[in-house]
Short mmCIF file of C-alpha atoms in Angstrom, two decimals:
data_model
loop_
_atom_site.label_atom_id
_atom_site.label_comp_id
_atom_site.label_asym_id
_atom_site.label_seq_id
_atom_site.Cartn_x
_atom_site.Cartn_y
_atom_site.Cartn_z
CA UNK Y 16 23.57 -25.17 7.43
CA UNK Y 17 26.54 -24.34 9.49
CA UNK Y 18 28.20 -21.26 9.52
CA UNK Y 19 31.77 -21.36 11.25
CA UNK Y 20 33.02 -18.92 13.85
CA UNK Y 21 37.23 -19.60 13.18
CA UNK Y 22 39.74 -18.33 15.41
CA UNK Y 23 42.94 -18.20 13.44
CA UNK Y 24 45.18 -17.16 16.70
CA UNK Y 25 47.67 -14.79 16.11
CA UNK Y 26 48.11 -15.51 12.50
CA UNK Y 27 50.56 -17.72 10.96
CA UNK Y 28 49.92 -21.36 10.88
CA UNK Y 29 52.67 -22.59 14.03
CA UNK Y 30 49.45 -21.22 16.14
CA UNK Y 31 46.61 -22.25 14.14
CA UNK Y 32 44.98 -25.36 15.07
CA UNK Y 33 44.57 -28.30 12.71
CA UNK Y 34 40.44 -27.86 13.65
CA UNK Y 35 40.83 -24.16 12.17
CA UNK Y 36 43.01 -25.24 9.23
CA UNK Y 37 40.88 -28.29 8.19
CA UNK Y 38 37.46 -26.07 8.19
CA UNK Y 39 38.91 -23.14 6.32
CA UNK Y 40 39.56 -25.85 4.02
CA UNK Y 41 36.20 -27.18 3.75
CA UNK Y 42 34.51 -23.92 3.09
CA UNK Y 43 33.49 -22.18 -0.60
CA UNK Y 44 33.46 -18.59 1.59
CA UNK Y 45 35.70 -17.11 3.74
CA UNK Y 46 34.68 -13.91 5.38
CA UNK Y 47 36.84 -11.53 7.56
CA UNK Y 48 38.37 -8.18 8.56
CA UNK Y 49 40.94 -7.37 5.31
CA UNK Y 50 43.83 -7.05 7.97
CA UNK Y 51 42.83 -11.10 9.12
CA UNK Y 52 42.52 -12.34 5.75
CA UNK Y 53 45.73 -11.01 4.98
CA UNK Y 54 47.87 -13.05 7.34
CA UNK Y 55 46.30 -16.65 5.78
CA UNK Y 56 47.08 -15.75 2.29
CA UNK Y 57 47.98 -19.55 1.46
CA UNK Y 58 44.65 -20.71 2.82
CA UNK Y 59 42.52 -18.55 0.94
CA UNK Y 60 43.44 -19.80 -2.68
CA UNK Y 61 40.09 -20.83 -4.93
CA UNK Y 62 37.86 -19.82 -2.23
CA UNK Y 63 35.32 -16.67 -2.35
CA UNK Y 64 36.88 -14.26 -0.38
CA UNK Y 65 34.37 -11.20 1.77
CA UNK Y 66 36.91 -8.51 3.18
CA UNK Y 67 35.63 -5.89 4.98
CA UNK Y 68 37.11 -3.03 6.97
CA UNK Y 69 36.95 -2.70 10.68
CA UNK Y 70 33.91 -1.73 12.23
CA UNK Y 71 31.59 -3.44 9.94
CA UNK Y 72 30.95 -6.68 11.77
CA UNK Y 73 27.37 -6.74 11.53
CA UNK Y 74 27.49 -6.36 7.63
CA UNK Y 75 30.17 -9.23 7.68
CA UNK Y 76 28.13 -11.13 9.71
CA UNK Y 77 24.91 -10.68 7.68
CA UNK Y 78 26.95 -11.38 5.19
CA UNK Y 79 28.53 -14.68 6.19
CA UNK Y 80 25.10 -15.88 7.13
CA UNK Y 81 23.02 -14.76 3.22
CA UNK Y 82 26.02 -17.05 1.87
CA UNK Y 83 25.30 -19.56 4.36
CA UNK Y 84 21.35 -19.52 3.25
CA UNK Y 85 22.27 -19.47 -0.25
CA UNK Y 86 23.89 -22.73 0.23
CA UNK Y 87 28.01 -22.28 0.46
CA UNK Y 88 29.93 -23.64 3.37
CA UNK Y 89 30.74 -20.33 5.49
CA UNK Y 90 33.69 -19.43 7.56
CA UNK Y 91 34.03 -16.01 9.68
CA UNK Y 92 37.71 -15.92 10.91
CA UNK Y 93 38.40 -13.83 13.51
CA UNK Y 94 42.34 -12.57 15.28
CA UNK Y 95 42.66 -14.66 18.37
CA UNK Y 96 40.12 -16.48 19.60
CA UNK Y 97 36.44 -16.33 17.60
CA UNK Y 98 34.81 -16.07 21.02
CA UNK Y 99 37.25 -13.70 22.89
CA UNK Y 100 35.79 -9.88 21.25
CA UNK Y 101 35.53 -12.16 18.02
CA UNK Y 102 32.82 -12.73 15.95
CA UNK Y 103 30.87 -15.93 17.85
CA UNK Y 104 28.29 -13.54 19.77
CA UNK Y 105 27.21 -11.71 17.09
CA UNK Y 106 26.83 -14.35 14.69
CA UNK Y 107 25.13 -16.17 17.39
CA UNK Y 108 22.77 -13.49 18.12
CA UNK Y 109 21.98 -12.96 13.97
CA UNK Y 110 21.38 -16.51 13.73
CA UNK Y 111 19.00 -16.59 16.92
CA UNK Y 112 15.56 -16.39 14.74
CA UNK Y 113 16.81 -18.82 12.03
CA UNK Y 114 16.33 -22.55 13.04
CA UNK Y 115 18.22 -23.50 9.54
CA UNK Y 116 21.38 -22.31 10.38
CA UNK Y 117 23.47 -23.51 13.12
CA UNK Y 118 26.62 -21.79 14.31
CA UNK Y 119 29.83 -23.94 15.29
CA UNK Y 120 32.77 -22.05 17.16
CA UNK Y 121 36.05 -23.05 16.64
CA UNK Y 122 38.98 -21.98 19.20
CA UNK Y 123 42.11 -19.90 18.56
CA UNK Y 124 44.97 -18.65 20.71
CA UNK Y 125 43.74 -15.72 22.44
CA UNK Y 126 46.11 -12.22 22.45
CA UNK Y 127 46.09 -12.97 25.95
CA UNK Y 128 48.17 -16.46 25.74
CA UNK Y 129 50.44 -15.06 22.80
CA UNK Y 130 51.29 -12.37 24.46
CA UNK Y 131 51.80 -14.07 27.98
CA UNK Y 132 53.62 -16.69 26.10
CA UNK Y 133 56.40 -14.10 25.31
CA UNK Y 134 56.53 -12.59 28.62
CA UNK Y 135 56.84 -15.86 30.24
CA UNK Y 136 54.01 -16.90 32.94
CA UNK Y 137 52.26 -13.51 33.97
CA UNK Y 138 48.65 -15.17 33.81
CA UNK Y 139 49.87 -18.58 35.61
CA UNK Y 140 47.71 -17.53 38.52
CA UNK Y 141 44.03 -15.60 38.60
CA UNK Y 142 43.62 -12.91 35.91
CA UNK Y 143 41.17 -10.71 34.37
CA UNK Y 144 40.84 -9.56 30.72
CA UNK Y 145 39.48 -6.22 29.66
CA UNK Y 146 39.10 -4.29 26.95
CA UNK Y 147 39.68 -0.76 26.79
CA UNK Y 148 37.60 0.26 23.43
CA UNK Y 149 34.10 1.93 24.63
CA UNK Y 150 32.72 1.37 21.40
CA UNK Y 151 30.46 -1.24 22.70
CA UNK Y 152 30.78 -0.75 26.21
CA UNK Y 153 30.70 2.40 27.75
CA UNK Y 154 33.50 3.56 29.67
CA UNK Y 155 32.11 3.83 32.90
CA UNK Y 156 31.50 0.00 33.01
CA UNK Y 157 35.28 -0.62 31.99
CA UNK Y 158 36.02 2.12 34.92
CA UNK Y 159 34.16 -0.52 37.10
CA UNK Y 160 35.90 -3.09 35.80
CA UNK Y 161 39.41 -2.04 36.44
CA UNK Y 162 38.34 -0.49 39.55
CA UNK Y 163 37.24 -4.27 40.52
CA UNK Y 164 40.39 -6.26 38.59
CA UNK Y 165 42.99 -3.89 40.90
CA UNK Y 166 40.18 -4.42 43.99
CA UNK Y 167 40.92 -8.39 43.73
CA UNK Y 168 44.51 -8.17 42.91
CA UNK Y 169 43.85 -9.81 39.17
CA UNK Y 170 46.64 -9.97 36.83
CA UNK Y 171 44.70 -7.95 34.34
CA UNK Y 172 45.16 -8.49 30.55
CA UNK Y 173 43.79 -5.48 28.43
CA UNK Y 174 42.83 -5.41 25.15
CA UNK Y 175 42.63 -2.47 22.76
CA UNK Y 176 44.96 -0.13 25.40
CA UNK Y 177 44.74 2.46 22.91
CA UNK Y 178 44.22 3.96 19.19
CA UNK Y 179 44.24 7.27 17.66
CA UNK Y 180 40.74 8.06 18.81
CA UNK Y 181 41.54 7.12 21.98
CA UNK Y 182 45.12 7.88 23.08
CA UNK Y 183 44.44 8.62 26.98
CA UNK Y 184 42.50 5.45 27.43
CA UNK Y 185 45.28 3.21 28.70
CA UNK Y 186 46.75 6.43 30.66
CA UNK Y 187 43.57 6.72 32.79
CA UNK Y 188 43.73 2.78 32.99
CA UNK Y 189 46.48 3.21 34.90
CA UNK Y 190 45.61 5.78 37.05
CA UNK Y 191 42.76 4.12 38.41
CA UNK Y 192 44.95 0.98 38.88
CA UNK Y 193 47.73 2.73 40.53
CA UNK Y 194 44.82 3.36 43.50
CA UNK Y 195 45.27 -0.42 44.08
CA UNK Y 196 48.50 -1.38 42.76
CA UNK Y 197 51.54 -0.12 43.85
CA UNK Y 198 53.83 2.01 40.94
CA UNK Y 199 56.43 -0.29 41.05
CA UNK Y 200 53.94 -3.36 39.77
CA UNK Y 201 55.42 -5.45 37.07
CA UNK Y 202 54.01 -5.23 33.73
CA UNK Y 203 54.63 -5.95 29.85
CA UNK Y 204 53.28 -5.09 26.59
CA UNK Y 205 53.45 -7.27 23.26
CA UNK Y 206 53.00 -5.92 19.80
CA UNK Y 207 52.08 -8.36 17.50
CA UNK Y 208 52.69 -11.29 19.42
CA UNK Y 209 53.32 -14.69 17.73
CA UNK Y 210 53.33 -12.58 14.63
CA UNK Y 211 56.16 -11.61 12.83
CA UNK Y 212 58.77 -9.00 14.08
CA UNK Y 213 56.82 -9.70 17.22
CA UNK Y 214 57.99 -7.29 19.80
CA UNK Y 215 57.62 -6.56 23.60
CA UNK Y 216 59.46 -4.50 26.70
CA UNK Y 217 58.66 -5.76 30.88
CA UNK Y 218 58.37 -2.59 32.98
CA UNK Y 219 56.79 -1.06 35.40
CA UNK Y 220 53.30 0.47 35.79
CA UNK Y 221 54.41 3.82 36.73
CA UNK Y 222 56.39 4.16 33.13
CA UNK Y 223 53.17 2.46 31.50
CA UNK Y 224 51.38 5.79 30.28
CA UNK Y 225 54.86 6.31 28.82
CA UNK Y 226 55.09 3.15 26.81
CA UNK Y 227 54.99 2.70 22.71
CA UNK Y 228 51.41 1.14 22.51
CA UNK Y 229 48.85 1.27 19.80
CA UNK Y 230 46.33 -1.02 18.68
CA UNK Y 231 48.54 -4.21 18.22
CA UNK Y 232 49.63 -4.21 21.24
CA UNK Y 233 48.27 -6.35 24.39
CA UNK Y 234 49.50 -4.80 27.31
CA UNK Y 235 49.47 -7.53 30.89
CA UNK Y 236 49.81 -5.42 34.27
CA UNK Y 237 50.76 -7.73 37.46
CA UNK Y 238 50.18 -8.19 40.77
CA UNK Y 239 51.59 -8.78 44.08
CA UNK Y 240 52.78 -12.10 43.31
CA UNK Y 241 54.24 -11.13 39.89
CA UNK Y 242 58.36 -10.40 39.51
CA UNK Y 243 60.40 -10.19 36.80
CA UNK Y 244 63.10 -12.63 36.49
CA UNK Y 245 65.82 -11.78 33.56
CA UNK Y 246 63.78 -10.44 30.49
CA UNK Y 247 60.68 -12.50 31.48
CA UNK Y 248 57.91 -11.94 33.87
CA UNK Y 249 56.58 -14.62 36.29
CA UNK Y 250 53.59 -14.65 38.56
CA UNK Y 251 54.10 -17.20 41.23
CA UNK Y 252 51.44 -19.75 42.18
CA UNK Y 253 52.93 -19.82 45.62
CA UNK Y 254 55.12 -23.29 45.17
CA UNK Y 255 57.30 -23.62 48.02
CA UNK Y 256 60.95 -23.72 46.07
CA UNK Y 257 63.51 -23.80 48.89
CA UNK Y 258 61.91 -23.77 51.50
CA UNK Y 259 60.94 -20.76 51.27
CA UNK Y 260 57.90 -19.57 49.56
CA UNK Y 261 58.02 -18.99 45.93
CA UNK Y 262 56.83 -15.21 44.06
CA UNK Y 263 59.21 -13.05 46.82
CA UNK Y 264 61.04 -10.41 45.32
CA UNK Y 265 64.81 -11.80 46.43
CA UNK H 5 69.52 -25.44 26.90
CA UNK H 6 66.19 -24.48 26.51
CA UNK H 7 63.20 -26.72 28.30
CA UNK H 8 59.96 -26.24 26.59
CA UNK H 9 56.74 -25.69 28.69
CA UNK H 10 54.25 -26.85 26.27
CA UNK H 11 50.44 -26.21 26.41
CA UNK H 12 48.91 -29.23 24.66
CA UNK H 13 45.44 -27.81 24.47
CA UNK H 14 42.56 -29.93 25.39
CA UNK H 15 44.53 -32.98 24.66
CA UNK H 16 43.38 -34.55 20.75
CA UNK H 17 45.63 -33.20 18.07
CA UNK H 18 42.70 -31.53 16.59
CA UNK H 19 43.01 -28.66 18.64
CA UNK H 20 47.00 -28.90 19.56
CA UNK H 21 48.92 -26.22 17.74
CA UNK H 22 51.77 -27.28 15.17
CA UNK H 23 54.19 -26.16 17.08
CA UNK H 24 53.20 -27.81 20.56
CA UNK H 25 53.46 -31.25 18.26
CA UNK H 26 56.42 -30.15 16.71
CA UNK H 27 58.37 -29.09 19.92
CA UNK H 28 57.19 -32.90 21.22
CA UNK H 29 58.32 -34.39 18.30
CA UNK H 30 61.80 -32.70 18.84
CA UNK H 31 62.47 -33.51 22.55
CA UNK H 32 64.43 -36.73 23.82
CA UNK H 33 62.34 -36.59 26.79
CA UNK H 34 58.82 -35.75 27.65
CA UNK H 35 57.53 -35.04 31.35
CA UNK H 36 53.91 -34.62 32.88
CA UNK H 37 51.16 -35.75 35.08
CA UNK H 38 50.35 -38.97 33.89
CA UNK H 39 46.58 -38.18 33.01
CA UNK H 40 47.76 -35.80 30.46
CA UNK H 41 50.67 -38.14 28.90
CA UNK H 42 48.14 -40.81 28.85
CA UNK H 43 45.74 -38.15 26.32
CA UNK H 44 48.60 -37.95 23.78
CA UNK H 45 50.20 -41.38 23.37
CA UNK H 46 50.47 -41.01 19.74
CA UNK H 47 53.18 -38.34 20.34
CA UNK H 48 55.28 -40.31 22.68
CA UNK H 49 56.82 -43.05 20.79
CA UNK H 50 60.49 -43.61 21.05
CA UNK H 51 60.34 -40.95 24.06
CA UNK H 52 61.37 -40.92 27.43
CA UNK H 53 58.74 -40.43 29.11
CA UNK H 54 58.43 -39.47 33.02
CA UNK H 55 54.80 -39.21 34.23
CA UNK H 56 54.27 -37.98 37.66
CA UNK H 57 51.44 -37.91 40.11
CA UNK H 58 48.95 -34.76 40.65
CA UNK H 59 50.86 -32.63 43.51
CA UNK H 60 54.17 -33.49 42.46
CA UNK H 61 54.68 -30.23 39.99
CA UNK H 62 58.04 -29.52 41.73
CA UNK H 63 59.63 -32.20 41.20
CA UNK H 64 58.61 -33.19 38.06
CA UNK H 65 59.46 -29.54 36.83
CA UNK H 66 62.99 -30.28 38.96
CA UNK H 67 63.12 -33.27 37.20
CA UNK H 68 62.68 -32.22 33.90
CA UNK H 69 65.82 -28.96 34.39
CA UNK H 70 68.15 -32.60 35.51
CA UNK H 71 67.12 -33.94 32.07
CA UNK H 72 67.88 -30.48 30.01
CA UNK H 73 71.50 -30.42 32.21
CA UNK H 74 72.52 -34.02 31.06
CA UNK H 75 72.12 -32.58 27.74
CA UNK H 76 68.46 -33.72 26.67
CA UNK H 77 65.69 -31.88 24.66
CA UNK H 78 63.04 -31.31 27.14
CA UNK H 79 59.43 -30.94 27.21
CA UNK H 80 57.05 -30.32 30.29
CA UNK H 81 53.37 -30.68 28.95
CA UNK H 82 50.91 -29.21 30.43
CA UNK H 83 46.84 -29.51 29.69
CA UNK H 84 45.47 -26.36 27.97
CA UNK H 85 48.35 -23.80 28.44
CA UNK H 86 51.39 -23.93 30.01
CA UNK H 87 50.94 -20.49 31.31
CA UNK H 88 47.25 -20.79 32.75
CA UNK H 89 47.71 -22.61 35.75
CA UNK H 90 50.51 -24.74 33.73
CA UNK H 91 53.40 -25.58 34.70
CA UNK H 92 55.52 -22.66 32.63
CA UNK H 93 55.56 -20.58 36.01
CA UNK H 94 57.26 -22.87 38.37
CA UNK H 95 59.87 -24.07 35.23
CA UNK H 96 60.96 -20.21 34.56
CA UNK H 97 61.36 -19.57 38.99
CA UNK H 98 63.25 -22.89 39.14
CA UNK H 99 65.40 -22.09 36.28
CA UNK H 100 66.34 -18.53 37.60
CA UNK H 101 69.65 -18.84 39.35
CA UNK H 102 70.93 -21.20 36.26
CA UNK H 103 72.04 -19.00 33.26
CA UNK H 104 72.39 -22.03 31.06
CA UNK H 105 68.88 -22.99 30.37
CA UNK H 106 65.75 -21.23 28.93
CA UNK H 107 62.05 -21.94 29.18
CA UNK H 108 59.95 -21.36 26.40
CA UNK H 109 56.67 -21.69 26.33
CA UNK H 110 54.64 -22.58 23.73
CA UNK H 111 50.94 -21.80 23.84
CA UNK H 112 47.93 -23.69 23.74
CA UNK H 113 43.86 -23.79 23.97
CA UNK H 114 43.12 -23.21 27.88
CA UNK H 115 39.97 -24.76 29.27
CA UNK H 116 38.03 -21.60 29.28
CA UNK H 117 38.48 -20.86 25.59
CA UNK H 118 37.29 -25.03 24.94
CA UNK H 119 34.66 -24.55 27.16
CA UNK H 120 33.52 -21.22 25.96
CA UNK H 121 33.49 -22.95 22.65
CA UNK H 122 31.06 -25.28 23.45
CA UNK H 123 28.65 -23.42 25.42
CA UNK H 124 28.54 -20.56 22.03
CA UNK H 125 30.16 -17.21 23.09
CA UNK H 126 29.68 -16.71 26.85
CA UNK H 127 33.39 -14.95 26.91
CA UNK H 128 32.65 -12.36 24.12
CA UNK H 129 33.42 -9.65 26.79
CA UNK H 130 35.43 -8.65 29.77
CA UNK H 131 36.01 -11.68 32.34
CA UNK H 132 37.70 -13.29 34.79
CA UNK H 133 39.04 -16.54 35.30
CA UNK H 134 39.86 -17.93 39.39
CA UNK H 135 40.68 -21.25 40.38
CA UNK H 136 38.63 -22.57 43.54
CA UNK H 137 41.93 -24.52 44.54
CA UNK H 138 43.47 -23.57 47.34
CA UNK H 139 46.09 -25.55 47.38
CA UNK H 140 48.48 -22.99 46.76
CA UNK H 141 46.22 -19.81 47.00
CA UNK H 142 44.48 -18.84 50.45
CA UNK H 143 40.87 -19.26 50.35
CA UNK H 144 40.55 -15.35 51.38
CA UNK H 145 42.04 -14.72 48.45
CA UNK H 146 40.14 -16.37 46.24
CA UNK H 147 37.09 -15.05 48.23
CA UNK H 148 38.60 -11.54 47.44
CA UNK H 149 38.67 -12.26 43.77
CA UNK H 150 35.28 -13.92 43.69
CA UNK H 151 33.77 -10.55 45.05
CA UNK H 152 35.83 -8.14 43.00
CA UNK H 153 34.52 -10.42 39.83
CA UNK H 154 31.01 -9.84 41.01
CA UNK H 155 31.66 -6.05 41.72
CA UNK H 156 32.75 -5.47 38.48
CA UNK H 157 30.19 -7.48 36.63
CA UNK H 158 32.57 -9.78 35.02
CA UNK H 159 31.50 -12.58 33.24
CA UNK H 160 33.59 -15.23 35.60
CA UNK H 161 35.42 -18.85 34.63
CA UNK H 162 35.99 -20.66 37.37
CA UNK H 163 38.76 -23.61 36.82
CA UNK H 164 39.10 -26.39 39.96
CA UNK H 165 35.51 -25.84 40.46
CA UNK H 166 35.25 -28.90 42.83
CA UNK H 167 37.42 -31.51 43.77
CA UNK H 168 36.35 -34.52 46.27
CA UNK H 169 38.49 -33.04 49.47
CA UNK H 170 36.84 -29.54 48.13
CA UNK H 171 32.76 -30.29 47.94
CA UNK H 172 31.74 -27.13 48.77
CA UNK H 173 33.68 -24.46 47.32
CA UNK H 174 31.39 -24.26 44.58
CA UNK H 175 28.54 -23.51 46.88
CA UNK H 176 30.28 -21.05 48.43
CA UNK H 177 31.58 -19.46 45.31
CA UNK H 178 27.64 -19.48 43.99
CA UNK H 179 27.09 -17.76 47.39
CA UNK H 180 29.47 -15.05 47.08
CA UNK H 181 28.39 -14.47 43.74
CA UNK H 182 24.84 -14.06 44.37
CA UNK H 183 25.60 -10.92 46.92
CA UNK H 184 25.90 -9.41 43.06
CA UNK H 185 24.28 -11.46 40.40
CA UNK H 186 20.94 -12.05 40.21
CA UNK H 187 20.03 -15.79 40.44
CA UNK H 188 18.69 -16.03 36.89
CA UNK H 189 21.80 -15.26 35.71
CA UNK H 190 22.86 -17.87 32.53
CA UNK H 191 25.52 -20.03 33.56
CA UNK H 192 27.32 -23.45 32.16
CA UNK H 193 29.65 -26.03 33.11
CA UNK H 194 31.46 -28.20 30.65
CA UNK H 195 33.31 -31.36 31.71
CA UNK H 196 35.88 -32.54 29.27
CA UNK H 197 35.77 -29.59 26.84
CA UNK H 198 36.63 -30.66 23.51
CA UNK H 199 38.05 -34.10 24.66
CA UNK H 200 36.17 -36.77 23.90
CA UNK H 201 33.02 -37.09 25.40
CA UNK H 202 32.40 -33.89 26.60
CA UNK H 203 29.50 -32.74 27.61
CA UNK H 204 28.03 -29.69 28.95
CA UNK H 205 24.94 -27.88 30.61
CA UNK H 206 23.43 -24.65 30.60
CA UNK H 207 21.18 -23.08 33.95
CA UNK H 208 20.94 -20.80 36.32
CA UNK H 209 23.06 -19.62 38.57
CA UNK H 210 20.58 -20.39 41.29
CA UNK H 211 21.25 -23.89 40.12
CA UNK H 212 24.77 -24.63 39.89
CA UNK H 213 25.18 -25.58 43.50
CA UNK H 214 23.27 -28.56 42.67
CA UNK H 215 24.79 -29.29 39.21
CA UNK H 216 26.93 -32.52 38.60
CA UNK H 217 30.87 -31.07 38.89
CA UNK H 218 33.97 -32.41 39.21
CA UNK H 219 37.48 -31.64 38.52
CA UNK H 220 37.81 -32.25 35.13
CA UNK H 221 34.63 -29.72 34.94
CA UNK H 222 34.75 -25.89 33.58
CA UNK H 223 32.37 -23.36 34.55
CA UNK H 224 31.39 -20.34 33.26
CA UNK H 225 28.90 -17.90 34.96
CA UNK H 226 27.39 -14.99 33.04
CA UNK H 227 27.04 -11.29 33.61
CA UNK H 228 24.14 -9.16 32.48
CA UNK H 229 25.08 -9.21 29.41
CA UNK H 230 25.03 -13.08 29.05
CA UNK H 231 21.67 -14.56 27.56
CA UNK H 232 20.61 -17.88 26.47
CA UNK H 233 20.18 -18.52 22.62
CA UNK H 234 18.77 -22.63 22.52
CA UNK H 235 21.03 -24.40 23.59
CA UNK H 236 23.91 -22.15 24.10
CA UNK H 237 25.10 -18.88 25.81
CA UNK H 238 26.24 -15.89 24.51
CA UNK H 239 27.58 -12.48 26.29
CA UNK H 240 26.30 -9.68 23.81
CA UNK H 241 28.88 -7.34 22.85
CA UNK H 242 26.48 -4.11 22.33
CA UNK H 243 26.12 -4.61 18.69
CA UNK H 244 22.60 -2.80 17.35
CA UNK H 245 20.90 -5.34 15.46
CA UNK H 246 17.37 -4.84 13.78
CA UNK H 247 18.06 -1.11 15.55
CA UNK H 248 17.46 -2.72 18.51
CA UNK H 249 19.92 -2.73 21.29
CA UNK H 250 21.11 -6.40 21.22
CA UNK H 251 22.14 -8.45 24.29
CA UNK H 252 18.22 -7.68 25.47
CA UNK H 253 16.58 -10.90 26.63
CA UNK H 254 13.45 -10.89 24.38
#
């Protein structure tokens, strides 16, 4: 039995691919977060349908996998990209003791390349991607992390900058950051990208902490070699245009 | 005018988005590196078509804003995603002092998201992706980035792994590496992700130096999170399963 790990990408079907589509199609049981299932309305018609609210991936994934053993063709869908924070790990892991069931991953548009998309070319050159919920992780590891992704000069994509329960996240983000990057650093922030009434602003990291951002939001923070050219931000892989080298700020 | 930097995922239409192969369908004239024309031939009839070498991403991108200014719908494909090492970067800097045309870019599967695929969920985390090329980037840089990654535990995705004027980057990438990983740590490389063909292996870190790569290969190289599951990898995210802290190796 095969239970499928789907990455639907950011939600409407100009971003889904035909793999996702097609397998969605195939299966009796489509399990997800309720937000998720309700941006693929037209692909969930005659099929049984497992909502379940955030936070309860195990039980979806436990879930998605009794369904599976009962003998229905399974798909988890997941926002983005199954394997990027989706649900391909943990179905992998609940599926570890049970040589009958086999777990395929299918790919999705990432936030990451949505929201870049929009922006213009922020991740065209080295980048890192964190996320900024210690739910899973504690915080001093993602302290490390951004410590490390301002250390190397990464283009760093974060995920999960902030929520109710944790509104100062993204601000100390940026404080430890700003120890490596200078204020004026380019950055932008997409809410909802490829989604409908998709919106984003480019500024700078100083007026970050500052910025409208809640959950939907993906929020990419430059580096040296990153400059904003009209609405859109760029960072330069160092082609010589000119003459002179590309990614100066002039 | 608007040129379109399109990301045509791994290259079969399986995993293209409908808007990449709309966008295509749409232009007059389509422009790449030949290898990655030559993976989508069903797209390209009744086209113009202008392939270019590898190396020659200026002036194919030059010649592709000539095309949009003689009053031709444009398209400059890229493999993967035009804003991951693609060529949606050097279209938007080139474009800058000419009010009259607009990039867009349209989004598509990069190789770390095929490869992750593959391999299970080895990118279920935080991490990093670097390109070994340093064509363009100075090898300090890169050795900068390569240490930060380690430092902060990321789980890393390295693209240009290895190239036949580059035969030991790899080796000294492992070598960097290993000042912070231990050499147990899971790793896999993927050549061809989700083209066909493709084929991948999972080992050791202490083994990759020795491992069959090339340029069309992916690798990914775990963190201590990352833990083999058969014949695939997966980065625990944390979740408690059986009440046990998952992510343990045993």
């Amino acid at each position: 039995m095969i239970v499928y790990a789907v990455g639907i990408g950011p939600g409407d079907t100009e971003h889904m691919t035909p793999q996702a589509k097609q397998v969605i199609a195939d299966c009796d049981v489509v399990v997800g977060y309720t937000m998720y299932l309700n941006l693929i309305p037209e692909l969930l018609h005659g099929k049984e349908v497992v909502g379940t609210g955030m936070r309860s991936e195990l039980s979806r994934c436990e879930t998605a996998l009794a369904k599976a053993r009962s003998g229905k063709k399974v798909a988890v869908i997941s926002s983005g990209d199954a394997g990027i924070y989706g649900m391909a790990a943990l179905l992998l892991e609940l599926a570890d003791n049970d040589s009958q069931i086999e777990i395929e991953v299918v790919p999705g548009i990432t936030a990451a390349i949505a929201a870049a998309s929009l922006i213009g070319a922020p991740l065209s050159n080295d980048f890192a991607v964190i996320s900024l919920s210690d739910l899973l992780t504690p915080w001093a590891t993602i302290e490390k992390r951004l410590e490390a992704a301002g250390l190397g000069d990464f283009v760093v994509c974060l995920y999960n900058p902030k929520s109710r329960a944790r509104k100062d996240y993204l601000n100390w983000a940026c404080d430890l950051l700003l120890k490596y990057k200078p204020p004026q650093t380019w950055c932008g922030h997409v809410r909802n990208a490829l989604r409908a009434n998709h919106e984003y602003e480019i500024l700078m990291l100083r007026d970050l902490p500052e910025a409208e951002i809640d959950m939907l939001t993906t929020v990419i923070i430059g580096n040296a070699d990153t400059r904003r050219i009209g609405r859109r931000l760029v960072t330069s892989r160092g082609y010589r245009i000119d003459g002179k080298e590309a990614g100066e700020d002039g």
